PDB file of C-alpha atoms and ligand atoms in Angstrom:
ATOM      1  CA  UNK C   1      12.357  -9.212 -17.304  1.00 49.00           C
ATOM      2  CA  UNK C   2      12.417  -5.944 -15.422  1.00 56.00           C
ATOM      3  CA  UNK C   3      11.789  -2.637 -17.110  1.00 60.00           C
ATOM      4  CA  UNK C   4      14.334   0.134 -16.610  1.00 60.00           C
ATOM      5  CA  UNK C   5      12.608   3.009 -14.915  1.00 70.00           C
ATOM      6  CA  UNK C   6      12.868   6.674 -15.571  1.00 69.00           C
ATOM      7  CA  UNK C   7      10.907   8.636 -13.053  1.00 90.00           C
ATOM      8  CA  UNK C   8       8.324   7.316 -10.623  1.00 96.00           C
ATOM      9  CA  UNK C   9       5.636   9.741  -9.579  1.00 97.00           C
ATOM     10  CA  UNK C  10       3.501   9.152  -6.501  1.00 98.00           C
ATOM     11  CA  UNK C  11       0.026  10.680  -6.754  1.00 98.00           C
ATOM     12  CA  UNK C  12      -2.626  10.790  -4.043  1.00 98.00           C
ATOM     13  CA  UNK C  13      -6.247   9.678  -4.412  1.00 98.00           C
ATOM     14  CA  UNK C  14      -6.487   9.185  -8.163  1.00 98.00           C
ATOM     15  CA  UNK C  15      -6.756   5.388  -8.089  1.00 98.00           C
ATOM     16  CA  UNK C  16      -9.920   4.080  -9.726  1.00 98.00           C
ATOM     17  CA  UNK C  17     -11.777   1.088  -8.272  1.00 98.00           C
ATOM     18  CA  UNK C  18     -11.133  -0.764 -11.559  1.00 98.00           C
ATOM     19  CA  UNK C  19      -7.372  -0.257 -11.268  1.00 98.00           C
ATOM     20  CA  UNK C  20      -7.457  -1.148  -7.598  1.00 98.00           C
ATOM     21  CA  UNK C  21      -9.054  -4.487  -8.433  1.00 98.00           C
ATOM     22  CA  UNK C  22      -6.665  -5.024 -11.355  1.00 98.00           C
ATOM     23  CA  UNK C  23      -3.564  -4.456  -9.229  1.00 98.00           C
ATOM     24  CA  UNK C  24      -4.900  -6.726  -6.506  1.00 98.00           C
ATOM     25  CA  UNK C  25      -5.623  -9.623  -8.826  1.00 98.00           C
ATOM     26  CA  UNK C  26      -2.369  -9.134 -10.761  1.00 98.00           C
ATOM     27  CA  UNK C  27      -0.450  -9.811  -7.561  1.00 97.00           C
ATOM     28  CA  UNK C  28      -2.462 -12.713  -6.181  1.00 96.00           C
ATOM     29  CA  UNK C  29      -4.971 -10.965  -3.977  1.00 96.00           C
ATOM     30  CA  UNK C  30      -8.595 -12.032  -4.232  1.00 95.00           C
ATOM     31  CA  UNK C  31     -10.896 -10.442  -6.751  1.00 97.00           C
ATOM     32  CA  UNK C  32     -13.409  -8.097  -5.134  1.00 96.00           C
ATOM     33  CA  UNK C  33     -16.631  -6.624  -6.525  1.00 97.00           C
ATOM     34  CA  UNK C  34     -16.325  -3.064  -7.842  1.00 98.00           C
ATOM     35  CA  UNK C  35     -18.825  -1.538  -5.383  1.00 98.00           C
ATOM     36  CA  UNK C  36     -16.760  -3.040  -2.577  1.00 97.00           C
ATOM     37  CA  UNK C  37     -13.543  -1.565  -4.029  1.00 98.00           C
ATOM     38  CA  UNK C  38     -15.233   1.812  -4.500  1.00 98.00           C
ATOM     39  CA  UNK C  39     -16.316   1.932  -0.878  1.00 98.00           C
ATOM     40  CA  UNK C  40     -12.972   0.730   0.405  1.00 98.00           C
ATOM     41  CA  UNK C  41     -11.134   3.511  -1.442  1.00 98.00           C
ATOM     42  CA  UNK C  42     -13.650   6.135  -0.357  1.00 98.00           C
ATOM     43  CA  UNK C  43     -13.448   5.133   3.296  1.00 98.00           C
ATOM     44  CA  UNK C  44      -9.676   4.782   3.420  1.00 98.00           C
ATOM     45  CA  UNK C  45      -7.506   7.627   4.709  1.00 98.00           C
ATOM     46  CA  UNK C  46      -5.476   7.984   1.539  1.00 98.00           C
ATOM     47  CA  UNK C  47      -4.436   5.923  -1.441  1.00 98.00           C
ATOM     48  CA  UNK C  48      -1.448   6.507  -3.646  1.00 98.00           C
ATOM     49  CA  UNK C  49      -0.697   5.494  -7.197  1.00 98.00           C
ATOM     50  CA  UNK C  50       2.848   4.959  -8.444  1.00 98.00           C
ATOM     51  CA  UNK C  51       3.087   6.138 -12.032  1.00 98.00           C
ATOM     52  CA  UNK C  52       5.904   5.367 -14.442  1.00 96.00           C
ATOM     53  CA  UNK C  53       5.706   7.704 -17.452  1.00 93.00           C
ATOM     54  CA  UNK C  54       2.054   8.204 -16.534  1.00 94.00           C
ATOM     55  CA  UNK C  55       1.300   4.479 -16.401  1.00 97.00           C
ATOM     56  CA  UNK C  56       0.006   2.946 -13.194  1.00 98.00           C
ATOM     57  CA  UNK C  57       2.570   0.435 -11.888  1.00 98.00           C
ATOM     58  CA  UNK C  58       1.875   0.310  -8.163  1.00 98.00           C
ATOM     59  CA  UNK C  59      -0.285   1.462  -5.300  1.00 98.00           C
ATOM     60  CA  UNK C  60      -0.578   1.701  -1.547  1.00 98.00           C
ATOM     61  CA  UNK C  61      -3.245   2.631   0.970  1.00 98.00           C
ATOM     62  CA  UNK C  62      -3.551   3.826   4.533  1.00 97.00           C
ATOM     63  CA  UNK C  63      -6.616   2.971   6.563  1.00 97.00           C
ATOM     64  CA  UNK C  64      -7.273   3.728  10.207  1.00 96.00           C
ATOM     65  CA  UNK C  65      -8.437   6.545  12.470  1.00 93.00           C
ATOM     66  CA  UNK C  66      -6.036   9.140  11.086  1.00 92.00           C
ATOM     67  CA  UNK C  67      -4.646   9.949  14.512  1.00 88.00           C
ATOM     68  CA  UNK C  68      -3.550   7.089  16.728  1.00 85.00           C
ATOM     69  CA  UNK C  69      -3.577   4.194  14.303  1.00 89.00           C
ATOM     70  CA  UNK C  70      -2.638   4.001  10.671  1.00 92.00           C
ATOM     71  CA  UNK C  71      -2.523   0.749   8.773  1.00 94.00           C
ATOM     72  CA  UNK C  72      -0.771   0.021   5.537  1.00 95.00           C
ATOM     73  CA  UNK C  73      -2.922  -1.883   3.083  1.00 96.00           C
ATOM     74  CA  UNK C  74      -2.358  -3.171  -0.424  1.00 97.00           C
ATOM     75  CA  UNK C  75       1.214  -2.134  -0.954  1.00 97.00           C
ATOM     76  CA  UNK C  76       1.405  -3.456  -4.485  1.00 98.00           C
ATOM     77  CA  UNK C  77       3.864  -3.209  -7.358  1.00 98.00           C
ATOM     78  CA  UNK C  78       3.061  -4.950 -10.642  1.00 98.00           C
ATOM     79  CA  UNK C  79       5.335  -7.991 -11.059  1.00 98.00           C
ATOM     80  CA  UNK C  80       7.302  -6.642 -14.033  1.00 97.00           C
ATOM     81  CA  UNK C  81       8.143  -3.493 -12.054  1.00 97.00           C
ATOM     82  CA  UNK C  82       9.138  -5.157  -8.788  1.00 98.00           C
ATOM     83  CA  UNK C  83      12.657  -5.058  -7.409  1.00 97.00           C
ATOM     84  CA  UNK C  84      13.377  -1.522  -8.566  1.00 96.00           C
ATOM     85  CA  UNK C  85      12.622   0.510  -5.471  1.00 97.00           C
ATOM     86  CA  UNK C  86       8.973   1.361  -6.221  1.00 98.00           C
ATOM     87  CA  UNK C  87       7.612  -0.453  -3.169  1.00 98.00           C
ATOM     88  CA  UNK C  88      10.085   1.486  -1.038  1.00 97.00           C
ATOM     89  CA  UNK C  89       8.917   4.778  -2.592  1.00 97.00           C
ATOM     90  CA  UNK C  90       5.282   3.927  -1.887  1.00 98.00           C
ATOM     91  CA  UNK C  91       5.897   2.985   1.759  1.00 96.00           C
ATOM     92  CA  UNK C  92       8.184   5.966   2.387  1.00 95.00           C
ATOM     93  CA  UNK C  93       5.550   8.275   0.923  1.00 97.00           C
ATOM     94  CA  UNK C  94       2.848   6.840   3.174  1.00 96.00           C
ATOM     95  CA  UNK C  95       5.081   7.064   6.254  1.00 94.00           C
ATOM     96  CA  UNK C  96       5.748  10.729   5.420  1.00 93.00           C
ATOM     97  CA  UNK C  97       2.013  11.213   4.973  1.00 95.00           C
ATOM     98  CA  UNK C  98       1.426   9.879   8.481  1.00 92.00           C
ATOM     99  CA  UNK C  99       4.074  12.169   9.953  1.00 89.00           C
ATOM    100  CA  UNK C 100       2.558  15.185   8.192  1.00 90.00           C
ATOM    101  CA  UNK C 101      -1.017  14.388   9.168  1.00 91.00           C
ATOM    102  CA  UNK C 102      -0.651  13.050  12.701  1.00 86.00           C
ATOM    103  CA  UNK C 103      -2.370  15.303  15.157  1.00 75.00           C
ATOM    104  CA  UNK C 104      -0.339  14.677  18.300  1.00 71.00           C
ATOM    105  CA  UNK C 105       3.038  15.667  16.977  1.00 69.00           C
ATOM    106  CA  UNK C 106       4.397  13.029  19.327  1.00 78.00           C
ATOM    107  CA  UNK C 107       4.008   9.501  18.187  1.00 81.00           C
ATOM    108  CA  UNK C 108       1.621   7.367  16.341  1.00 87.00           C
ATOM    109  CA  UNK C 109       1.487   3.787  15.240  1.00 88.00           C
ATOM    110  CA  UNK C 110       1.732   2.494  11.722  1.00 92.00           C
ATOM    111  CA  UNK C 111       0.692  -1.109  11.536  1.00 91.00           C
ATOM    112  CA  UNK C 112      -0.164  -3.677   8.956  1.00 92.00           C
ATOM    113  CA  UNK C 113      -0.159  -7.326   8.164  1.00 89.00           C
ATOM    114  CA  UNK C 114       2.625  -8.611   5.996  1.00 89.00           C
ATOM    115  CA  UNK C 115       1.774 -11.050   3.259  1.00 88.00           C
ATOM    116  CA  UNK C 116       3.688 -14.298   3.665  1.00 88.00           C
ATOM    117  CA  UNK C 117       7.248 -13.878   2.453  1.00 91.00           C
ATOM    118  CA  UNK C 118       7.116 -10.065   2.415  1.00 92.00           C
ATOM    119  CA  UNK C 119       8.282  -9.590   6.010  1.00 92.00           C
ATOM    120  CA  UNK C 120      11.815  -8.795   4.858  1.00 93.00           C
ATOM    121  CA  UNK C 121      10.516  -5.986   2.680  1.00 95.00           C
ATOM    122  CA  UNK C 122       8.772  -4.332   5.638  1.00 93.00           C
ATOM    123  CA  UNK C 123      11.832  -4.833   7.822  1.00 93.00           C
ATOM    124  CA  UNK C 124      13.862  -2.991   5.215  1.00 94.00           C
ATOM    125  CA  UNK C 125      11.327  -0.158   5.499  1.00 93.00           C
ATOM    126  CA  UNK C 126      12.011   0.015   9.253  1.00 92.00           C
ATOM    127  CA  UNK C 127       9.009  -1.979  10.449  1.00 92.00           C
ATOM    128  CA  UNK C 128       9.186  -4.494  13.248  1.00 91.00           C
ATOM    129  CA  UNK C 129       7.713  -7.922  12.691  1.00 89.00           C
ATOM    130  CA  UNK C 130       5.356  -8.697  15.571  1.00 88.00           C
ATOM    131  CA  UNK C 131       3.868 -12.089  16.313  1.00 80.00           C
ATOM    132  CA  UNK C 132       0.408 -10.923  17.264  1.00 68.00           C
ATOM    133  CA  UNK C 133      -0.982  -9.587  14.013  1.00 61.00           C
ATOM    134  CA  UNK C 134      -4.477 -11.018  13.732  1.00 60.00           C
ATOM    135  CA  UNK C 135      -7.199 -11.217  11.148  1.00 61.00           C
ATOM    136  CA  UNK C 136     -10.619 -12.787  10.901  1.00 66.00           C
ATOM    137  CA  UNK C 137     -12.536 -13.500   7.744  1.00 65.00           C
ATOM    138  CA  UNK C 138     -16.295 -13.155   8.095  1.00 60.00           C
ATOM    139  CA  UNK C 139     -18.838 -14.149   5.531  1.00 67.00           C
ATOM    140  CA  UNK C 140     -20.936 -11.222   4.304  1.00 58.00           C
TER     141      UNK C 140
HETATM  142  C1  COA H   1       6.188  -6.408  -1.610  1.00 97.84           C
HETATM  143  C2  COA H   1       6.344  -5.487  -2.808  1.00 97.84           C
HETATM  144  C3  COA H   1       5.371  -4.320  -2.670  1.00 97.84           C
HETATM  145  C4  COA H   1       7.772  -4.925  -2.832  1.00 97.84           C
HETATM  146  O1  COA H   1       7.870  -3.964  -3.850  1.00 97.84           O
HETATM  147  P1  COA H   1       9.213  -3.775  -4.705  1.00 97.84           P
HETATM  148  O2  COA H   1       9.065  -2.559  -5.542  1.00 97.84           O
HETATM  149  O3  COA H   1       9.544  -5.035  -5.387  1.00 97.84           O
HETATM  150  O4  COA H   1      10.286  -3.521  -3.545  1.00 97.84           O
HETATM  151  P2  COA H   1      11.584  -2.578  -3.606  1.00 97.84           P
HETATM  152  O5  COA H   1      12.283  -2.820  -4.897  1.00 97.84           O
HETATM  153  O6  COA H   1      11.196  -1.187  -3.296  1.00 97.84           O
HETATM  154  O7  COA H   1      12.414  -3.204  -2.427  1.00 97.84           O
HETATM  155  C5  COA H   1      12.908  -2.433  -1.336  1.00 97.84           C
HETATM  156  C6  COA H   1      13.845  -3.324  -0.549  1.00 97.84           C
HETATM  157  O8  COA H   1      13.107  -4.444   0.000  1.00 97.84           O
HETATM  158  C7  COA H   1      13.708  -5.654  -0.417  1.00 97.84           C
HETATM  159  N1  COA H   1      12.635  -6.619  -0.654  1.00 97.84           N
HETATM  160  C8  COA H   1      11.642  -6.553  -1.559  1.00 97.84           C
HETATM  161  N2  COA H   1      10.820  -7.618  -1.450  1.00 97.84           N
HETATM  162  C9  COA H   1      11.344  -8.379  -0.473  1.00 97.84           C
HETATM  163  C10 COA H   1      10.951  -9.619   0.107  1.00 97.84           C
HETATM  164  N3  COA H   1       9.854 -10.288  -0.307  1.00 97.84           N
HETATM  165  N4  COA H   1      11.713 -10.124   1.125  1.00 97.84           N
HETATM  166  C11 COA H   1      12.807  -9.454   1.559  1.00 97.84           C
HETATM  167  N5  COA H   1      13.220  -8.249   1.048  1.00 97.84           N
HETATM  168  C12 COA H   1      12.493  -7.741   0.047  1.00 97.84           C
HETATM  169  C13 COA H   1      14.460  -5.324  -1.689  1.00 97.84           C
HETATM  170  O9  COA H   1      15.507  -6.233  -1.910  1.00 97.84           O
HETATM  171  C14 COA H   1      14.957  -3.915  -1.384  1.00 97.84           C
HETATM  172  O10 COA H   1      16.095  -3.981  -0.568  1.00 97.84           O
HETATM  173  P3  COA H   1      17.364  -3.000  -0.835  1.00 97.84           P
HETATM  174  O11 COA H   1      16.826  -1.604  -0.773  1.00 97.84           O
HETATM  175  O12 COA H   1      18.302  -3.348   0.253  1.00 97.84           O
HETATM  176  O13 COA H   1      17.832  -3.352  -2.194  1.00 97.84           O
HETATM  177  C15 COA H   1       6.117  -6.236  -4.144  1.00 97.84           C
HETATM  178  O14 COA H   1       6.930  -7.385  -4.159  1.00 97.84           O
HETATM  179  C16 COA H   1       4.680  -6.664  -4.389  1.00 97.84           C
HETATM  180  O15 COA H   1       3.869  -5.887  -4.862  1.00 97.84           O
HETATM  181  N6  COA H   1       4.347  -7.932  -4.074  1.00 97.84           N
HETATM  182  C17 COA H   1       3.011  -8.459  -4.348  1.00 97.84           C
HETATM  183  C18 COA H   1       1.960  -7.821  -3.473  1.00 97.84           C
HETATM  184  C19 COA H   1       2.254  -8.015  -1.996  1.00 97.84           C
HETATM  185  O16 COA H   1       2.381  -9.136  -1.512  1.00 97.84           O
HETATM  186  N7  COA H   1       2.334  -6.892  -1.275  1.00 97.84           N
HETATM  187  C20 COA H   1       2.570  -6.908   0.142  1.00 97.84           C
HETATM  188  C21 COA H   1       1.262  -6.927   0.818  1.00 97.84           C
HETATM  189  S1  COA H   1       1.443  -7.095   2.567  1.00 97.84           S
END
């Protein structure tokens, strides 16, 4: 059952590694060690938390070079809060962030890899689905 939302607040760079891991695993992403999560957040360009009455209900991250290429990562809304426009708020916020922080003032690229079945969500956010997104898993 969905919860009726009052106000959703988007806050930059307050996400803890513990919450990052919790949101990932709550939505089917693999568990990752805390030191790994800590480093990932630190080295990312920005992360945002979506708060509902002060409670963390979603997140999103941008990684990349902060100029030419920006990549959306972990756009996540907790299951009981999905379908109420929070994902849209997170993505719109990050797109605005890119526009504000891009150095060229001309154009830049926002990329990402859509999880299976989420392509329609990104299309609704104005993204194009391209066939040549690639990824490689390496053992570390
Ligand atoms: C994908 C996700 C972030 C969407 O968040 P959400 O808060 O449920 O999405 P919103 O309510 O903001 O939806 C915005 C629009 O996208 C549409 N949409 C949402 N998920 C969709 C999907 N899987 N396929 C097609 N359209 C979708 C909604 O219907 C809505 O359309 P509307 O504005 O015309 O009504 C959320 O489902 C989630 O966290 N999933 C698990 C984690 C995940 O897979 N993240 C993506 C990683 S690539």
